[in-house]
Amino acid sequence: MCRQLPGRIAGCDTPGKPGSRLGGVSEWDIADIPDQSGRTFIVTGANGGLGEVTARALAGAGARVIMACRNEVKARAVADSIGERAQVRRLDLADLDSVREFADAVGPADVLINNAGVMALPLTHTAQGFEMQFGTNHLGHFALTGLLLDKISDRIVTVSSGAHLIGRINLADPNWEHRRYNRWQAYGQAKLANLMFARELQRRLTLHGSDKLSVSAHPGYAATDLMFHTDSLVHLIMPLGNRILAQSAEMGALPSLYAATADVEPGGFYGPNRLGGMRGHPGPSGSSAASKDEVTARRLWDLSEQLTKVTYNFG
């Protein structure tokens, strides 16, 4: 299908032009973002890394961008460099009170991009006592999306990761209270939860006759500062990996931008199209069998509503 977007029909480019998906590998790039004038995007974690690139690209395409960030000082510096199309609102996804305050204060928007996240932290907890990675990456965005659903007119994009492949959803102990904590397995669980949430949200939107979209994306192996906040040996060896394998944050943000602005499949998952999904331009991405488990996804949804005390209203 070709979904009409402002300025042109996205995803229906002619053969041979950048962004063409006919007869070969997609080379979709920032230049292929349709005109976004008159549209509003909410981007979480837009004060650096992939979120900053996403905010800059959307504003460059004419959109109004609401940068939802915990670090307001850093975010305002980025917003000032972007210009009048960017504004900052405080949002701490590790505190559900902050999530509710943000959702109550923000106005309507066309697209919500659930981008913010933490990676491979030592065992710490959110304001409500959830394991930090599960609580921030999944529960914070689950609550935010539910509270904003009536205000979002077009689509919700949730950023997952290739690390979902190592993830397992432990419904009996999602917050690692009764088992030995492993920071990477916890990160994998959180990123798997992101992907399962995006797909389950689409199933529920479709069931209720909504034309809103829920899609997900992953950046592949992108060189950002996220990996330098793990408080582990990883941040010592990552510079070598970045030089050998990683692509730029600008390339890593392309799947999110594609998912947010192009013609996409409902419930689709998008990521880089080369080197096993680690590098390249955006295209459809494969995922684990666990990510397609609809029974666990429904149970995760119920658990998430119970933990966050946010119940979705599909109208």
mmCIF file of N, CA, C and O in Angstrom, residues 94-185:
data_model
loop_
_atom_site.group_PDB
_atom_site.id
_atom_site.type_symbol
_atom_site.label_atom_id
_atom_site.label_comp_id
_atom_site.label_asym_id
_atom_site.label_seq_id
_atom_site.Cartn_x
_atom_site.Cartn_y
_atom_site.Cartn_z
ATOM 1 N N ALA A 94 11.932 6.999 34.013
ATOM 2 C CA ALA A 94 12.167 6.164 35.193
ATOM 3 C C ALA A 94 11.309 6.600 36.378
ATOM 4 O O ALA A 94 11.482 6.101 37.485
ATOM 5 N N ASP A 95 10.367 7.503 36.144
ATOM 6 C CA ASP A 95 9.475 7.985 37.190
ATOM 7 C C ASP A 95 8.086 8.148 36.568
ATOM 8 O O ASP A 95 7.855 9.047 35.770
ATOM 9 N N LEU A 96 7.159 7.282 36.941
ATOM 10 C CA LEU A 96 5.833 7.321 36.334
ATOM 11 C C LEU A 96 5.078 8.589 36.687
ATOM 12 O O LEU A 96 4.167 8.995 35.946
ATOM 13 N N ASP A 97 5.423 9.239 37.789
ATOM 14 C CA ASP A 97 4.809 10.531 38.101
ATOM 15 C C ASP A 97 5.209 11.566 37.052
ATOM 16 O O ASP A 97 4.383 12.375 36.608
ATOM 17 N N SER A 98 6.476 11.532 36.639
ATOM 18 C CA SER A 98 6.952 12.431 35.587
ATOM 19 C C SER A 98 6.265 12.112 34.268
ATOM 20 O O SER A 98 5.911 13.028 33.494
ATOM 21 N N VAL A 99 6.056 10.841 33.986
ATOM 22 C CA VAL A 99 5.374 10.443 32.752
ATOM 23 C C VAL A 99 3.964 11.018 32.723
ATOM 24 O O VAL A 99 3.519 11.572 31.706
ATOM 25 N N ARG A 100 3.264 10.925 33.839
ATOM 26 C CA ARG A 100 1.900 11.447 33.896
ATOM 27 C C ARG A 100 1.886 12.969 33.764
ATOM 28 O O ARG A 100 1.022 13.540 33.085
ATOM 29 N N GLU A 101 2.832 13.637 34.409
ATOM 30 C CA GLU A 101 2.900 15.095 34.307
ATOM 31 C C GLU A 101 3.139 15.534 32.869
ATOM 32 O O GLU A 101 2.519 16.486 32.379
ATOM 33 N N PHE A 102 4.033 14.838 32.182
ATOM 34 C CA PHE A 102 4.305 15.163 30.778
ATOM 35 C C PHE A 102 3.058 14.937 29.928
ATOM 36 O O PHE A 102 2.680 15.800 29.115
ATOM 37 N N ALA A 103 2.420 13.793 30.100
ATOM 38 C CA ALA A 103 1.262 13.449 29.281
ATOM 39 C C ALA A 103 0.109 14.425 29.513
ATOM 40 O O ALA A 103 -0.620 14.766 28.575
ATOM 41 N N ASP A 104 -0.063 14.883 30.740
ATOM 42 C CA ASP A 104 -1.136 15.829 31.038
ATOM 43 C C ASP A 104 -0.883 17.190 30.388
ATOM 44 O O ASP A 104 -1.829 17.878 29.989
ATOM 45 N N ALA A 105 0.396 17.588 30.300
ATOM 46 C CA ALA A 105 0.734 18.940 29.859
ATOM 47 C C ALA A 105 0.907 19.072 28.352
ATOM 48 O O ALA A 105 0.677 20.144 27.795
ATOM 49 N N VAL A 106 1.310 18.009 27.679
ATOM 50 C CA VAL A 106 1.628 18.114 26.250
ATOM 51 C C VAL A 106 0.344 18.116 25.417
ATOM 52 O O VAL A 106 -0.677 17.521 25.803
ATOM 53 N N GLY A 107 0.408 18.808 24.273
ATOM 54 C CA GLY A 107 -0.736 18.872 23.392
ATOM 55 C C GLY A 107 -0.772 17.733 22.402
ATOM 56 O O GLY A 107 0.022 16.791 22.475
ATOM 57 N N PRO A 108 -1.679 17.790 21.436
ATOM 58 C CA PRO A 108 -1.788 16.719 20.434
ATOM 59 C C PRO A 108 -0.575 16.665 19.518
ATOM 60 O O PRO A 108 0.116 17.662 19.315
ATOM 61 N N ALA A 109 -0.327 15.480 18.976
ATOM 62 C CA ALA A 109 0.796 15.277 18.061
ATOM 63 C C ALA A 109 0.401 14.233 17.022
ATOM 64 O O ALA A 109 -0.530 13.461 17.217
ATOM 65 N N ASP A 110 1.130 14.242 15.940
ATOM 66 C CA ASP A 110 0.883 13.250 14.891
ATOM 67 C C ASP A 110 1.582 11.930 15.184
ATOM 68 O O ASP A 110 1.027 10.849 14.955
ATOM 69 N N VAL A 111 2.826 12.020 15.674
ATOM 70 C CA VAL A 111 3.653 10.820 15.846
ATOM 71 C C VAL A 111 4.375 10.872 17.189
ATOM 72 O O VAL A 111 4.895 11.921 17.592
ATOM 73 N N LEU A 112 4.399 9.736 17.868
ATOM 74 C CA LEU A 112 5.200 9.553 19.082
ATOM 75 C C LEU A 112 6.319 8.583 18.752
ATOM 76 O O LEU A 112 6.062 7.476 18.252
ATOM 77 N N ILE A 113 7.563 8.985 19.018
ATOM 78 C CA ILE A 113 8.704 8.099 18.811
ATOM 79 C C ILE A 113 9.300 7.753 20.173
ATOM 80 O O ILE A 113 9.908 8.596 20.842
ATOM 81 N N ASN A 114 9.101 6.513 20.580
ATOM 82 C CA ASN A 114 9.615 6.016 21.863
ATOM 83 C C ASN A 114 11.072 5.602 21.661
ATOM 84 O O ASN A 114 11.382 4.440 21.403
ATOM 85 N N ASN A 115 11.968 6.567 21.787
ATOM 86 C CA ASN A 115 13.376 6.358 21.455
ATOM 87 C C ASN A 115 14.275 6.189 22.665
ATOM 88 O O ASN A 115 15.266 5.462 22.600
ATOM 89 N N ALA A 116 14.002 6.852 23.760
ATOM 90 C CA ALA A 116 14.927 6.895 24.893
ATOM 91 C C ALA A 116 15.173 5.504 25.481
ATOM 92 O O ALA A 116 14.327 4.615 25.387
ATOM 93 N N GLY A 117 16.330 5.341 26.083
ATOM 94 C CA GLY A 117 16.615 4.068 26.722
ATOM 95 C C GLY A 117 17.933 4.071 27.471
ATOM 96 O O GLY A 117 18.763 4.964 27.289
ATOM 97 N N VAL A 118 18.086 3.070 28.317
ATOM 98 C CA VAL A 118 19.349 2.842 29.028
ATOM 99 C C VAL A 118 19.810 1.437 28.692
ATOM 100 O O VAL A 118 19.005 0.579 28.320
ATOM 101 N N MET A 119 21.112 1.191 28.812
ATOM 102 C CA MET A 119 21.655 -0.089 28.356
ATOM 103 C C MET A 119 22.634 -0.682 29.345
ATOM 104 O O MET A 119 23.563 -0.005 29.805
ATOM 105 N N ALA A 120 22.418 -1.942 29.692
ATOM 106 C CA ALA A 120 23.376 -2.772 30.437
ATOM 107 C C ALA A 120 23.867 -2.104 31.715
ATOM 108 O O ALA A 120 25.057 -2.130 32.031
ATOM 109 N N LEU A 121 22.938 -1.542 32.473
ATOM 110 C CA LEU A 121 23.303 -0.892 33.733
ATOM 111 C C LEU A 121 23.483 -1.921 34.848
ATOM 112 O O LEU A 121 22.899 -3.003 34.804
ATOM 113 N N PRO A 122 24.261 -1.578 35.878
ATOM 114 C CA PRO A 122 24.241 -2.405 37.086
ATOM 115 C C PRO A 122 22.849 -2.341 37.687
ATOM 116 O O PRO A 122 22.041 -1.472 37.326
ATOM 117 N N LEU A 123 22.552 -3.253 38.612
ATOM 118 C CA LEU A 123 21.203 -3.333 39.164
ATOM 119 C C LEU A 123 20.849 -2.047 39.911
ATOM 120 O O LEU A 123 21.418 -1.720 40.945
ATOM 121 N N THR A 124 19.933 -1.292 39.345
ATOM 122 C CA THR A 124 19.385 -0.087 39.963
ATOM 123 C C THR A 124 17.886 -0.093 39.710
ATOM 124 O O THR A 124 17.377 -0.925 38.948
ATOM 125 N N HIS A 125 17.168 0.844 40.322
ATOM 126 C CA HIS A 125 15.709 0.810 40.255
ATOM 127 C C HIS A 125 15.130 2.175 39.926
ATOM 128 O O HIS A 125 15.735 3.213 40.211
ATOM 129 N N THR A 126 13.956 2.149 39.341
ATOM 130 C CA THR A 126 13.237 3.370 39.020
ATOM 131 C C THR A 126 12.593 3.936 40.288
ATOM 132 O O THR A 126 12.645 3.321 41.358
ATOM 133 N N ALA A 127 11.954 5.084 40.134
ATOM 134 C CA ALA A 127 11.302 5.724 41.281
ATOM 135 C C ALA A 127 10.229 4.833 41.888
ATOM 136 O O ALA A 127 9.981 4.891 43.095
ATOM 137 N N GLN A 128 9.594 4.002 41.080
ATOM 138 C CA GLN A 128 8.549 3.093 41.579
ATOM 139 C C GLN A 128 9.096 1.715 41.935
ATOM 140 O O GLN A 128 8.325 0.808 42.256
ATOM 141 N N GLY A 129 10.417 1.521 41.865
ATOM 142 C CA GLY A 129 11.032 0.283 42.311
ATOM 143 C C GLY A 129 11.198 -0.793 41.260
ATOM 144 O O GLY A 129 11.535 -1.937 41.599
ATOM 145 N N PHE A 130 11.001 -0.459 39.981
ATOM 146 C CA PHE A 130 11.201 -1.437 38.921
ATOM 147 C C PHE A 130 12.679 -1.502 38.534
ATOM 148 O O PHE A 130 13.393 -0.504 38.646
ATOM 149 N N GLU A 131 13.124 -2.673 38.071
ATOM 150 C CA GLU A 131 14.482 -2.779 37.529
ATOM 151 C C GLU A 131 14.646 -1.716 36.444
ATOM 152 O O GLU A 131 13.771 -1.533 35.606
ATOM 153 N N MET A 132 15.762 -0.993 36.469
ATOM 154 C CA MET A 132 15.890 0.240 35.701
ATOM 155 C C MET A 132 15.686 0.060 34.198
ATOM 156 O O MET A 132 15.039 0.877 33.542
ATOM 157 N N GLN A 133 16.231 -1.013 33.629
ATOM 158 C CA GLN A 133 16.124 -1.176 32.177
ATOM 159 C C GLN A 133 14.708 -1.552 31.750
ATOM 160 O O GLN A 133 14.152 -0.975 30.818
ATOM 161 N N PHE A 134 14.101 -2.492 32.444
ATOM 162 C CA PHE A 134 12.723 -2.870 32.166
ATOM 163 C C PHE A 134 11.788 -1.703 32.476
ATOM 164 O O PHE A 134 10.859 -1.404 31.712
ATOM 165 N N GLY A 135 12.066 -1.017 33.575
ATOM 166 C CA GLY A 135 11.208 0.082 34.008
ATOM 167 C C GLY A 135 11.281 1.287 33.101
ATOM 168 O O GLY A 135 10.263 1.932 32.818
ATOM 169 N N THR A 136 12.481 1.625 32.625
ATOM 170 C CA THR A 136 12.653 2.799 31.765
ATOM 171 C C THR A 136 12.310 2.481 30.319
ATOM 172 O O THR A 136 11.465 3.132 29.705
ATOM 173 N N ASN A 137 12.979 1.482 29.763
ATOM 174 C CA ASN A 137 12.840 1.195 28.336
ATOM 175 C C ASN A 137 11.440 0.718 27.972
ATOM 176 O O ASN A 137 10.883 1.135 26.947
ATOM 177 N N HIS A 138 10.872 -0.157 28.801
ATOM 178 C CA HIS A 138 9.544 -0.700 28.479
ATOM 179 C C HIS A 138 8.415 -0.032 29.256
ATOM 180 O O HIS A 138 7.526 0.591 28.653
ATOM 181 N N LEU A 139 8.427 -0.131 30.579
ATOM 182 C CA LEU A 139 7.276 0.343 31.342
ATOM 183 C C LEU A 139 7.060 1.845 31.199
ATOM 184 O O LEU A 139 5.919 2.312 31.102
ATOM 185 N N GLY A 140 8.150 2.613 31.162
ATOM 186 C CA GLY A 140 8.013 4.056 30.993
ATOM 187 C C GLY A 140 7.346 4.393 29.672
ATOM 188 O O GLY A 140 6.423 5.223 29.608
ATOM 189 N N HIS A 141 7.779 3.738 28.593
ATOM 190 C CA HIS A 141 7.183 3.994 27.288
ATOM 191 C C HIS A 141 5.786 3.395 27.170
ATOM 192 O O HIS A 141 4.920 3.969 26.479
ATOM 193 N N PHE A 142 5.549 2.271 27.816
ATOM 194 C CA PHE A 142 4.202 1.686 27.824
ATOM 195 C C PHE A 142 3.218 2.664 28.452
ATOM 196 O O PHE A 142 2.132 2.922 27.900
ATOM 197 N N ALA A 143 3.597 3.219 29.601
ATOM 198 C CA ALA A 143 2.732 4.174 30.283
ATOM 199 C C ALA A 143 2.545 5.440 29.460
ATOM 200 O O ALA A 143 1.436 5.960 29.316
ATOM 201 N N LEU A 144 3.643 5.948 28.908
ATOM 202 C CA LEU A 144 3.581 7.174 28.113
ATOM 203 C C LEU A 144 2.647 6.997 26.915
ATOM 204 O O LEU A 144 1.791 7.859 26.645
ATOM 205 N N THR A 145 2.787 5.895 26.206
ATOM 206 C CA THR A 145 1.958 5.655 25.026
ATOM 207 C C THR A 145 0.487 5.548 25.406
ATOM 208 O O THR A 145 -0.388 6.117 24.735
ATOM 209 N N GLY A 146 0.199 4.840 26.480
ATOM 210 C CA GLY A 146 -1.188 4.703 26.909
ATOM 211 C C GLY A 146 -1.818 6.027 27.297
ATOM 212 O O GLY A 146 -2.975 6.308 26.962
ATOM 213 N N LEU A 147 -1.058 6.864 27.980
ATOM 214 C CA LEU A 147 -1.576 8.157 28.422
ATOM 215 C C LEU A 147 -1.722 9.145 27.265
ATOM 216 O O LEU A 147 -2.526 10.080 27.343
ATOM 217 N N LEU A 148 -0.941 8.945 26.206
ATOM 218 C CA LEU A 148 -0.978 9.862 25.061
ATOM 219 C C LEU A 148 -1.810 9.341 23.888
ATOM 220 O O LEU A 148 -1.981 10.053 22.900
ATOM 221 N N LEU A 149 -2.321 8.133 23.971
ATOM 222 C CA LEU A 149 -2.917 7.487 22.798
ATOM 223 C C LEU A 149 -3.996 8.343 22.146
ATOM 224 O O LEU A 149 -4.072 8.435 20.921
ATOM 225 N N ASP A 150 -4.838 8.986 22.955
ATOM 226 C CA ASP A 150 -5.898 9.823 22.394
ATOM 227 C C ASP A 150 -5.347 11.073 21.703
ATOM 228 O O ASP A 150 -6.035 11.679 20.868
ATOM 229 N N LYS A 151 -4.116 11.468 22.036
ATOM 230 C CA LYS A 151 -3.531 12.686 21.480
ATOM 231 C C LYS A 151 -2.696 12.427 20.229
ATOM 232 O O LYS A 151 -2.293 13.369 19.554
ATOM 233 N N ILE A 152 -2.394 11.172 19.935
ATOM 234 C CA ILE A 152 -1.572 10.821 18.777
ATOM 235 C C ILE A 152 -2.481 10.456 17.614
ATOM 236 O O ILE A 152 -3.286 9.523 17.713
ATOM 237 N N SER A 153 -2.344 11.161 16.495
ATOM 238 C CA SER A 153 -3.273 10.974 15.384
ATOM 239 C C SER A 153 -2.816 9.968 14.338
ATOM 240 O O SER A 153 -3.649 9.379 13.635
ATOM 241 N N ASP A 154 -1.497 9.758 14.202
ATOM 242 C CA ASP A 154 -0.998 8.946 13.095
ATOM 243 C C ASP A 154 -0.373 7.636 13.548
ATOM 244 O O ASP A 154 -0.895 6.562 13.290
ATOM 245 N N ARG A 155 0.759 7.698 14.238
ATOM 246 C CA ARG A 155 1.455 6.452 14.558
ATOM 247 C C ARG A 155 2.349 6.573 15.772
ATOM 248 O O ARG A 155 2.739 7.658 16.179
ATOM 249 N N ILE A 156 2.687 5.404 16.312
ATOM 250 C CA ILE A 156 3.626 5.271 17.421
ATOM 251 C C ILE A 156 4.781 4.412 16.933
ATOM 252 O O ILE A 156 4.570 3.306 16.401
ATOM 253 N N VAL A 157 5.997 4.918 17.103
ATOM 254 C CA VAL A 157 7.210 4.180 16.736
ATOM 255 C C VAL A 157 7.959 3.837 18.014
ATOM 256 O O VAL A 157 8.258 4.721 18.818
ATOM 257 N N THR A 158 8.261 2.579 18.223
ATOM 258 C CA THR A 158 8.993 2.147 19.416
ATOM 259 C C THR A 158 10.325 1.558 18.983
ATOM 260 O O THR A 158 10.378 0.660 18.140
ATOM 261 N N VAL A 159 11.402 2.071 19.563
ATOM 262 C CA VAL A 159 12.748 1.649 19.182
ATOM 263 C C VAL A 159 13.170 0.443 20.020
ATOM 264 O O VAL A 159 13.250 0.513 21.246
ATOM 265 N N SER A 160 13.436 -0.651 19.344
ATOM 266 C CA SER A 160 13.931 -1.868 19.981
ATOM 267 C C SER A 160 15.423 -1.984 19.688
ATOM 268 O O SER A 160 16.116 -0.980 19.534
ATOM 269 N N SER A 161 15.939 -3.193 19.585
ATOM 270 C CA SER A 161 17.362 -3.418 19.372
ATOM 271 C C SER A 161 17.578 -4.851 18.910
ATOM 272 O O SER A 161 16.756 -5.736 19.179
ATOM 273 N N GLY A 162 18.710 -5.076 18.227
ATOM 274 C CA GLY A 162 19.095 -6.439 17.913
ATOM 275 C C GLY A 162 19.299 -7.284 19.159
ATOM 276 O O GLY A 162 19.247 -8.515 19.107
ATOM 277 N N ALA A 163 19.496 -6.611 20.302
ATOM 278 C CA ALA A 163 19.660 -7.329 21.573
ATOM 279 C C ALA A 163 18.389 -8.042 21.999
ATOM 280 O O ALA A 163 18.429 -8.850 22.932
ATOM 281 N N HIS A 164 17.272 -7.779 21.320
ATOM 282 C CA HIS A 164 16.061 -8.522 21.666
ATOM 283 C C HIS A 164 16.266 -10.021 21.428
ATOM 284 O O HIS A 164 15.564 -10.844 22.025
ATOM 285 N N LEU A 165 17.237 -10.363 20.568
ATOM 286 C CA LEU A 165 17.492 -11.771 20.259
ATOM 287 C C LEU A 165 17.952 -12.565 21.472
ATOM 288 O O LEU A 165 17.758 -13.782 21.536
ATOM 289 N N ILE A 166 18.590 -11.885 22.434
ATOM 290 C CA ILE A 166 19.032 -12.581 23.646
ATOM 291 C C ILE A 166 18.024 -12.425 24.776
ATOM 292 O O ILE A 166 18.243 -12.913 25.887
ATOM 293 N N GLY A 167 16.916 -11.763 24.497
ATOM 294 C CA GLY A 167 15.943 -11.478 25.543
ATOM 295 C C GLY A 167 14.970 -12.615 25.785
ATOM 296 O O GLY A 167 14.611 -13.350 24.871
ATOM 297 N N ARG A 168 14.546 -12.729 27.022
ATOM 298 C CA ARG A 168 13.485 -13.638 27.420
ATOM 299 C C ARG A 168 12.596 -12.886 28.400
ATOM 300 O O ARG A 168 13.091 -12.269 29.334
ATOM 301 N N ILE A 169 11.288 -12.953 28.204
ATOM 302 C CA ILE A 169 10.366 -12.276 29.113
ATOM 303 C C ILE A 169 10.072 -13.194 30.284
ATOM 304 O O ILE A 169 9.496 -14.274 30.116
ATOM 305 N N ASN A 170 10.485 -12.788 31.472
ATOM 306 C CA ASN A 170 10.200 -13.550 32.688
ATOM 307 C C ASN A 170 9.028 -12.869 33.389
ATOM 308 O O ASN A 170 9.213 -11.920 34.150
ATOM 309 N N LEU A 171 7.831 -13.340 33.118
ATOM 310 C CA LEU A 171 6.632 -12.703 33.663
ATOM 311 C C LEU A 171 6.522 -12.863 35.164
ATOM 312 O O LEU A 171 5.885 -12.049 35.830
ATOM 313 N N ALA A 172 7.152 -13.900 35.700
ATOM 314 C CA ALA A 172 7.100 -14.126 37.137
ATOM 315 C C ALA A 172 8.079 -13.237 37.901
ATOM 316 O O ALA A 172 7.883 -12.961 39.087
ATOM 317 N N ASP A 173 9.130 -12.787 37.208
ATOM 318 C CA ASP A 173 10.159 -11.981 37.878
ATOM 319 C C ASP A 173 10.765 -10.969 36.901
ATOM 320 O O ASP A 173 11.963 -10.984 36.636
ATOM 321 N N PRO A 174 9.964 -10.056 36.374
ATOM 322 C CA PRO A 174 10.484 -9.114 35.377
ATOM 323 C C PRO A 174 11.485 -8.122 35.949
ATOM 324 O O PRO A 174 12.284 -7.554 35.204
ATOM 325 N N ASN A 175 11.442 -7.925 37.271
ATOM 326 C CA ASN A 175 12.303 -6.936 37.912
ATOM 327 C C ASN A 175 13.499 -7.544 38.641
ATOM 328 O O ASN A 175 14.141 -6.881 39.453
ATOM 329 N N TRP A 176 13.779 -8.807 38.337
ATOM 330 C CA TRP A 176 14.981 -9.473 38.844
ATOM 331 C C TRP A 176 15.061 -9.448 40.371
ATOM 332 O O TRP A 176 16.114 -9.243 40.955
ATOM 333 N N GLU A 177 13.955 -9.734 41.007
ATOM 334 C CA GLU A 177 13.933 -9.752 42.471
ATOM 335 C C GLU A 177 14.242 -11.123 43.040
ATOM 336 O O GLU A 177 14.640 -11.242 44.205
ATOM 337 N N HIS A 178 14.084 -12.172 42.231
ATOM 338 C CA HIS A 178 14.228 -13.534 42.737
ATOM 339 C C HIS A 178 15.229 -14.362 41.949
ATOM 340 O O HIS A 178 15.231 -15.591 42.022
ATOM 341 N N ARG A 179 16.092 -13.713 41.193
ATOM 342 C CA ARG A 179 17.136 -14.416 40.442
ATOM 343 C C ARG A 179 18.362 -13.518 40.359
ATOM 344 O O ARG A 179 18.276 -12.307 40.593
ATOM 345 N N ARG A 180 19.480 -14.140 40.047
ATOM 346 C CA ARG A 180 20.721 -13.376 39.966
ATOM 347 C C ARG A 180 20.668 -12.438 38.768
ATOM 348 O O ARG A 180 20.375 -12.847 37.654
ATOM 349 N N TYR A 181 20.990 -11.192 39.016
ATOM 350 C CA TYR A 181 20.878 -10.163 37.983
ATOM 351 C C TYR A 181 21.993 -10.284 36.953
ATOM 352 O O TYR A 181 23.153 -10.471 37.287
ATOM 353 N N ASN A 182 21.600 -10.183 35.686
ATOM 354 C CA ASN A 182 22.548 -10.138 34.581
ATOM 355 C C ASN A 182 22.188 -8.935 33.726
ATOM 356 O O ASN A 182 21.103 -8.889 33.129
ATOM 357 N N ARG A 183 23.061 -7.949 33.672
ATOM 358 C CA ARG A 183 22.717 -6.674 33.026
ATOM 359 C C ARG A 183 22.391 -6.821 31.547
ATOM 360 O O ARG A 183 21.518 -6.117 31.036
ATOM 361 N N TRP A 184 23.085 -7.733 30.848
ATOM 362 C CA TRP A 184 22.834 -7.883 29.422
ATOM 363 C C TRP A 184 21.550 -8.649 29.165
ATOM 364 O O TRP A 184 20.801 -8.329 28.232
ATOM 365 N N GLN A 185 21.264 -9.652 29.957
ATOM 366 C CA GLN A 185 19.993 -10.347 29.822
ATOM 367 C C GLN A 185 18.836 -9.430 30.178
ATOM 368 O O GLN A 185 17.762 -9.486 29.559
#
